[in-house]
Coordinates of C-alpha atoms in Angstrom, one line a residue:
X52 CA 33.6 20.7 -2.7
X53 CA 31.8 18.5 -5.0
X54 CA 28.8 21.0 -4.9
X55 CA 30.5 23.8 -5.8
X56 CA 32.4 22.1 -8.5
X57 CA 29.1 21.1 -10.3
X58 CA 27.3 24.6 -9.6
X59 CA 30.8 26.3 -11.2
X60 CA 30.4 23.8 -14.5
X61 CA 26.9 24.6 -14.5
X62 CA 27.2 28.3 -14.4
X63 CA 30.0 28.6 -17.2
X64 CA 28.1 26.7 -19.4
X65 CA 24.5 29.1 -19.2
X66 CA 26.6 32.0 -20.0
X67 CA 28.8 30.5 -22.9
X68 CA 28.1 32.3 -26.1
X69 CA 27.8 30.4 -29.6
X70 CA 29.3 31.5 -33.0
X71 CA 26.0 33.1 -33.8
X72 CA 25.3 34.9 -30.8
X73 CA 28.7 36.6 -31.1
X74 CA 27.7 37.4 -35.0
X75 CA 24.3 38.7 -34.1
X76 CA 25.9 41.1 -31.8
X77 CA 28.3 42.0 -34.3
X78 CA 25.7 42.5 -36.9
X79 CA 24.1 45.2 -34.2
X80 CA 27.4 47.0 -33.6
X81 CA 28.1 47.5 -37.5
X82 CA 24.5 48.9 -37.4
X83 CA 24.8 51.2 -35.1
X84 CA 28.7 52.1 -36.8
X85 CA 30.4 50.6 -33.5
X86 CA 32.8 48.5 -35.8
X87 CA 35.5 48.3 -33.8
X88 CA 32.7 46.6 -31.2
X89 CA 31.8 44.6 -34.0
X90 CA 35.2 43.4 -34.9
X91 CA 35.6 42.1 -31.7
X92 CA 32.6 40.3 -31.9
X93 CA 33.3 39.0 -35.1
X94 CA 36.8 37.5 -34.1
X95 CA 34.9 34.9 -31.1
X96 CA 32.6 34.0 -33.9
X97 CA 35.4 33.1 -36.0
X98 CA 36.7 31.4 -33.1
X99 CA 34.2 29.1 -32.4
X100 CA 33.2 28.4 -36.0
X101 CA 36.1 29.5 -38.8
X102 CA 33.7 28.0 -41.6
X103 CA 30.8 30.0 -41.7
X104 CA 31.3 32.7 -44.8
X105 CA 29.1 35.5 -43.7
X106 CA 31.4 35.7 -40.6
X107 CA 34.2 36.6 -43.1
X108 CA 32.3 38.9 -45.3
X109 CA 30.6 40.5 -42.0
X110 CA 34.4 41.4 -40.6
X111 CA 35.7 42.8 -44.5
X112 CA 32.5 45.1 -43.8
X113 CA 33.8 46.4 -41.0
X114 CA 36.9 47.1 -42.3
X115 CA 35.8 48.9 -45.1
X116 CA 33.7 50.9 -43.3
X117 CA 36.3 52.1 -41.1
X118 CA 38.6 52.5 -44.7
X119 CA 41.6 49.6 -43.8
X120 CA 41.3 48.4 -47.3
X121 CA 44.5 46.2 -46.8
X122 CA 42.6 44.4 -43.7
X123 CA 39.6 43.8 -45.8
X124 CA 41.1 42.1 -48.8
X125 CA 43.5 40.0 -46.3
X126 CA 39.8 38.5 -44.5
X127 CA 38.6 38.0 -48.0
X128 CA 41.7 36.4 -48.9
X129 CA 41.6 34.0 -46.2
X130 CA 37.8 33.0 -46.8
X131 CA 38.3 32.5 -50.4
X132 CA 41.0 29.8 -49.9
X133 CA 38.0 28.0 -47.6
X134 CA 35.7 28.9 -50.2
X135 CA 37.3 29.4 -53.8
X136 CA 34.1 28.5 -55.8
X137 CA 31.9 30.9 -54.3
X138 CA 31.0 33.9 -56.7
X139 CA 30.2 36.0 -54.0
X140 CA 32.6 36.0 -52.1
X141 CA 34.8 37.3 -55.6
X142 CA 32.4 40.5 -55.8
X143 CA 32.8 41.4 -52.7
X144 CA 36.7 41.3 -52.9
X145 CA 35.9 43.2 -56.5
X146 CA 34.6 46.1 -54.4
X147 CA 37.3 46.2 -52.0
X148 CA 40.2 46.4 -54.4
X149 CA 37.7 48.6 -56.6
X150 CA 38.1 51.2 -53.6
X151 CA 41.7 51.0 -53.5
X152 CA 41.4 51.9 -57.2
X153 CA 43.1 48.6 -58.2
X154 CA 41.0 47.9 -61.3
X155 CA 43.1 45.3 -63.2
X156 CA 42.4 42.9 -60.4
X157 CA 39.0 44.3 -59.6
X158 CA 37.5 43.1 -62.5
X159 CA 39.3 39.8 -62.6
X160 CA 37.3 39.2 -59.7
X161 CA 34.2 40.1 -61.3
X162 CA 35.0 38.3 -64.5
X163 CA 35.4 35.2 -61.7
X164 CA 32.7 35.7 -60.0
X165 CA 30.2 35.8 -63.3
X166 CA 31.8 32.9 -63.8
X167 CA 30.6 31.1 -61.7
X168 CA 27.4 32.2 -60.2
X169 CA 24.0 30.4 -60.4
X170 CA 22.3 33.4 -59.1
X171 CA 21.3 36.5 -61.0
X172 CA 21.3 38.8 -58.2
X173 CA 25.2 38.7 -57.8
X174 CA 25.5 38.6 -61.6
X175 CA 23.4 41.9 -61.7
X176 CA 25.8 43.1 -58.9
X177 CA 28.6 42.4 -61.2
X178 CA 27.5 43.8 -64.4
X179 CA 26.6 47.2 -62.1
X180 CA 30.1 47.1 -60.9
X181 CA 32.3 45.9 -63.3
X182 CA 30.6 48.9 -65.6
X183 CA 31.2 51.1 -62.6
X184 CA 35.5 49.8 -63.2
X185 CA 34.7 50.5 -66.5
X186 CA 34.0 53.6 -66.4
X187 CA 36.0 55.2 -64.0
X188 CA 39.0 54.0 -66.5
X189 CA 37.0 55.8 -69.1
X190 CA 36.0 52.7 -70.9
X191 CA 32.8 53.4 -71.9
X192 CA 31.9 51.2 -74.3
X193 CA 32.5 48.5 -72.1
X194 CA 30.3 49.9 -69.3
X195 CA 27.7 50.5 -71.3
X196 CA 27.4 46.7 -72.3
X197 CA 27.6 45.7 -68.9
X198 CA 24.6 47.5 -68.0
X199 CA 22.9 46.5 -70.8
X200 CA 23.3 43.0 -69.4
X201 CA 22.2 44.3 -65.7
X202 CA 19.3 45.6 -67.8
X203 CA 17.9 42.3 -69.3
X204 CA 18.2 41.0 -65.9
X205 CA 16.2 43.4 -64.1
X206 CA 14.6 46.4 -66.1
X207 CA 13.3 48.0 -63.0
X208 CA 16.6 48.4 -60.9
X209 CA 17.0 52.0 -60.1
X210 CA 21.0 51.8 -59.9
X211 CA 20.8 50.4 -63.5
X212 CA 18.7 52.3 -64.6
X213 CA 20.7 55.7 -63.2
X214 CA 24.0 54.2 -64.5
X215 CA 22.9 53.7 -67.9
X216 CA 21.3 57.3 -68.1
X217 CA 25.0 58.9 -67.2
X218 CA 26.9 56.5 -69.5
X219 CA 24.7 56.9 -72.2
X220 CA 25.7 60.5 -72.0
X221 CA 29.2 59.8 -72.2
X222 CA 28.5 57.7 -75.1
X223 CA 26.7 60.2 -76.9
X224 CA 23.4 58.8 -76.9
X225 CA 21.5 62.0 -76.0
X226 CA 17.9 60.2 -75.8
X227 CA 18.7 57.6 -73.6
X228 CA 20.1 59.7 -71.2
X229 CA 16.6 61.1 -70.9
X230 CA 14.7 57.7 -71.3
X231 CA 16.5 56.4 -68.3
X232 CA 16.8 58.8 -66.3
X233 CA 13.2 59.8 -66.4
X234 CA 12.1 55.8 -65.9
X235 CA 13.7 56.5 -62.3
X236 CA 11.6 58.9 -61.5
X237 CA 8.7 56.5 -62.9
X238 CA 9.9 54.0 -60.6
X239 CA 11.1 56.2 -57.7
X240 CA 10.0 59.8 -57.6
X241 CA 12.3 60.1 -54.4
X242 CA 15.5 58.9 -55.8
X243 CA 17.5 63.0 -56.1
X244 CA 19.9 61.0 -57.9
X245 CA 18.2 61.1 -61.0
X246 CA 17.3 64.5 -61.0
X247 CA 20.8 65.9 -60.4
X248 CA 21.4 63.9 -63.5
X249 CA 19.0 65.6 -65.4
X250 CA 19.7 68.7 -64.6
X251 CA 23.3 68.1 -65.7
X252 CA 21.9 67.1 -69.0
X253 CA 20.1 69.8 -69.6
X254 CA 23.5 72.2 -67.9
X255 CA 25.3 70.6 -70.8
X256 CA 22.6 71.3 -73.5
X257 CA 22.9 75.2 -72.4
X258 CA 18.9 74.6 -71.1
X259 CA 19.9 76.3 -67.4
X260 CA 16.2 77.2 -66.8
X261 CA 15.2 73.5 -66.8
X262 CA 18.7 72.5 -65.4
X263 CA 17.2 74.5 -62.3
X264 CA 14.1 72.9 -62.5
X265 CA 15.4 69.8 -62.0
X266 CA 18.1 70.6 -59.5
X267 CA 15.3 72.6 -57.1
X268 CA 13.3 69.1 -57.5
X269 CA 16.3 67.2 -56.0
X270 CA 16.5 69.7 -53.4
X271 CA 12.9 68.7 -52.1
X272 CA 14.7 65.2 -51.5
X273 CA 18.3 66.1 -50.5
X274 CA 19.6 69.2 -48.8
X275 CA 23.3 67.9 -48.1
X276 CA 24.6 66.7 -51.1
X277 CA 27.7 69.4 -52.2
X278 CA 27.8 68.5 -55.4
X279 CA 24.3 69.5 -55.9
X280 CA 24.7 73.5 -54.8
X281 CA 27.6 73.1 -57.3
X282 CA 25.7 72.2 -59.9
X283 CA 23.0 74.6 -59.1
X284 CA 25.6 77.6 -59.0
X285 CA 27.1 77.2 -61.6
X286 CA 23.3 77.5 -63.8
X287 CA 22.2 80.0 -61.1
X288 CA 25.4 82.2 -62.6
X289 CA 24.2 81.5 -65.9
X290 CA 20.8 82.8 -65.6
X291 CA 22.4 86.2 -63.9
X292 CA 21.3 85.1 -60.5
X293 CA 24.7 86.1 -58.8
X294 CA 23.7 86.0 -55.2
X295 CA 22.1 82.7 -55.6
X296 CA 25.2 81.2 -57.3
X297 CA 27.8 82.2 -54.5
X298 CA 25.6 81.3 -51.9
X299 CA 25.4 78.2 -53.3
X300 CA 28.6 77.7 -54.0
X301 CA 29.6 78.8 -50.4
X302 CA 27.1 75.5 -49.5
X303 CA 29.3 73.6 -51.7
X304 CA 32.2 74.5 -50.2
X305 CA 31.3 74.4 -46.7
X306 CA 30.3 70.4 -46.8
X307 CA 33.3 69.6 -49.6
X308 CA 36.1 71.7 -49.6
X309 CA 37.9 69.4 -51.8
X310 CA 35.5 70.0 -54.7
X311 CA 37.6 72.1 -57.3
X312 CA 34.3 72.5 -59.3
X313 CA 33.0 74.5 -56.6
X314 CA 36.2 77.0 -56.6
X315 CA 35.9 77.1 -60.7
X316 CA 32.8 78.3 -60.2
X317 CA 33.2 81.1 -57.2
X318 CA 36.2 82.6 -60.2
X319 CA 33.4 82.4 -62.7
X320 CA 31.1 84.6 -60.5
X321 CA 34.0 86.9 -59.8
X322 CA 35.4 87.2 -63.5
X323 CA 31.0 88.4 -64.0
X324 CA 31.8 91.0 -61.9
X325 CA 34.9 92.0 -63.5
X326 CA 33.2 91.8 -66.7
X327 CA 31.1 94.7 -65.7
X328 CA 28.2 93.4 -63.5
X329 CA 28.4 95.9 -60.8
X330 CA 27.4 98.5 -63.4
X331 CA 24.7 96.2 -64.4
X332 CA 23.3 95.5 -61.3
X333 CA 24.6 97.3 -58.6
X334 CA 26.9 96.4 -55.4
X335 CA 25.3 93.2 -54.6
X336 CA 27.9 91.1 -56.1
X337 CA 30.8 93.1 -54.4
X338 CA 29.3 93.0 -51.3
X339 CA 29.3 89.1 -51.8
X340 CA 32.8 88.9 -53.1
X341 CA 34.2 90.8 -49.8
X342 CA 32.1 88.1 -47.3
X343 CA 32.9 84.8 -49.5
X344 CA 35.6 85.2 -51.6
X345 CA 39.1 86.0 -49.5

């Protein structure tokens, strides 16, 4: 009996698990988008060791990637009252309530967490999202200045650098949209973000052959982004390209129905052939309206 007692002992001790075990494999399930998997993980890491931060942070993640907000803020709720002066930790509750739209509080948290970090890589995460709260509440001004201090930071940051470029726009400042936008590209001919962006501009400024340009270059490095066709429809309509512009719109559609854009474009291609473009052009645009527009 006293044999097999030992040999039990022995054998639940070689398959015990430690905290960081249990957060490796969590780590792996929220890679591969198992996060319920990796919640349960998670929880036995907590278990065994309720004072280790990126636990906490690695649980909110979950969370938020399955969209229960509430169940994110509570975990970073709980790890800030362990940890209430790390800056961090502040951010990342920032972008949680930023999600829920709750921006009063979201930038309290920023304001916090600028406060008091030593580290210029969370301030720089800051600046970028505080300007992001900002300017969703169409405080522009504001934004605009936060970047600027992301800027002197780090020059070279392509999410910066892209933000800057569509607030500058907002603020009027025609050239800079164009200076940063096109330092992107110097930085990162592969980020489409930048040249959706420019096409925009140039959409706004009435240039739709460059718009196109642009938007055809973005297309080299994205094929599944809705608001793109959109975009590109609306200046394909402009140009007279009728069939183009409704089958990109019907793109748009397809991947985001809930883009109005997209449907205030399709009633601009059917109020061109109202306005006579059959006569124009022929049947093509009928023949388009009847397959895409019921």
């Amino acid at each position: 009996l006293l044999l097999l007692l030992i040999f039990a002992s022995f054998f639940l001790n070689i398959n015990a698990q430690t905290a960081d075990e249990y957060y490796q494999k969590a780590k792996k399930a929220e890679d591969a988008k198992r996060y319920s998997a990796g919640l349960k993980y998670i929880d036995k890491a907590i278990g065994l060791d309720a004072k280790n931060p990126d636990y906490y942070v690695l649980k909110a993640n979950c969370y938020q990637n399955m969209e229960q907000y509430d169940e994110a803020l509570d975990t970073y709720d709980a790890v800030i009252r362990l940890f209430p002066d790390s800056a961090y930790l502040y951010s990342n509750r920032g972008v949680v309530l930023q999600s829920m739209r709750i921006f009063d509080k979201a930038l309290a948290n920023y304001n916090i967490a600028i406060k008091l970090s030593k580290s210029d890589s969370v301030k720089l995460s800051c600046y970028v999202n505080r300007s992001a709260c900002y300017k969703m509440t169409r405080k522009f001004n504001q934004a605009y200045a936060d970047l600027m201090s992301a800027y002197a930071i780090d020059s070279t940051n392509i999410g910066v650098l892209n933000n800057l470029g569509t607030v500058s726009d907002e603020l009027g400042k025609d050239d800079d949209v164009f200076k940063y936008l096109f330092r992107v590209i110097e930085i990162d001919s592969t980020f489409y973000g930048a040249y959706i962006n420019i096409g925009f501009k140039y959409q706004l400024m009435g240039s739709h052959d460059k718009a196109l340009e642009y938007f055809d270059k973005a297309l080299v490095y994205s094929t599944d982004d809705p608001l793109l066709y959109s975009n590109r429809s609306y200046s394909r309509l402009m140009t007279g390209d009728l069939k183009g512009a409704m089958q990109d719109i019907e793109k748009s559609i397809k991947m985001y129905p809930g883009n109005s854009y997209a449907y205030r474009n399709r009633a601009l291609i059917q109020r061109a052939l109202n306005n006579g473009f059959t006569e124009m052009y022929g049947d093509e645009v009928l023949t388009l309206q009847s397959k895409y527009c019921k």
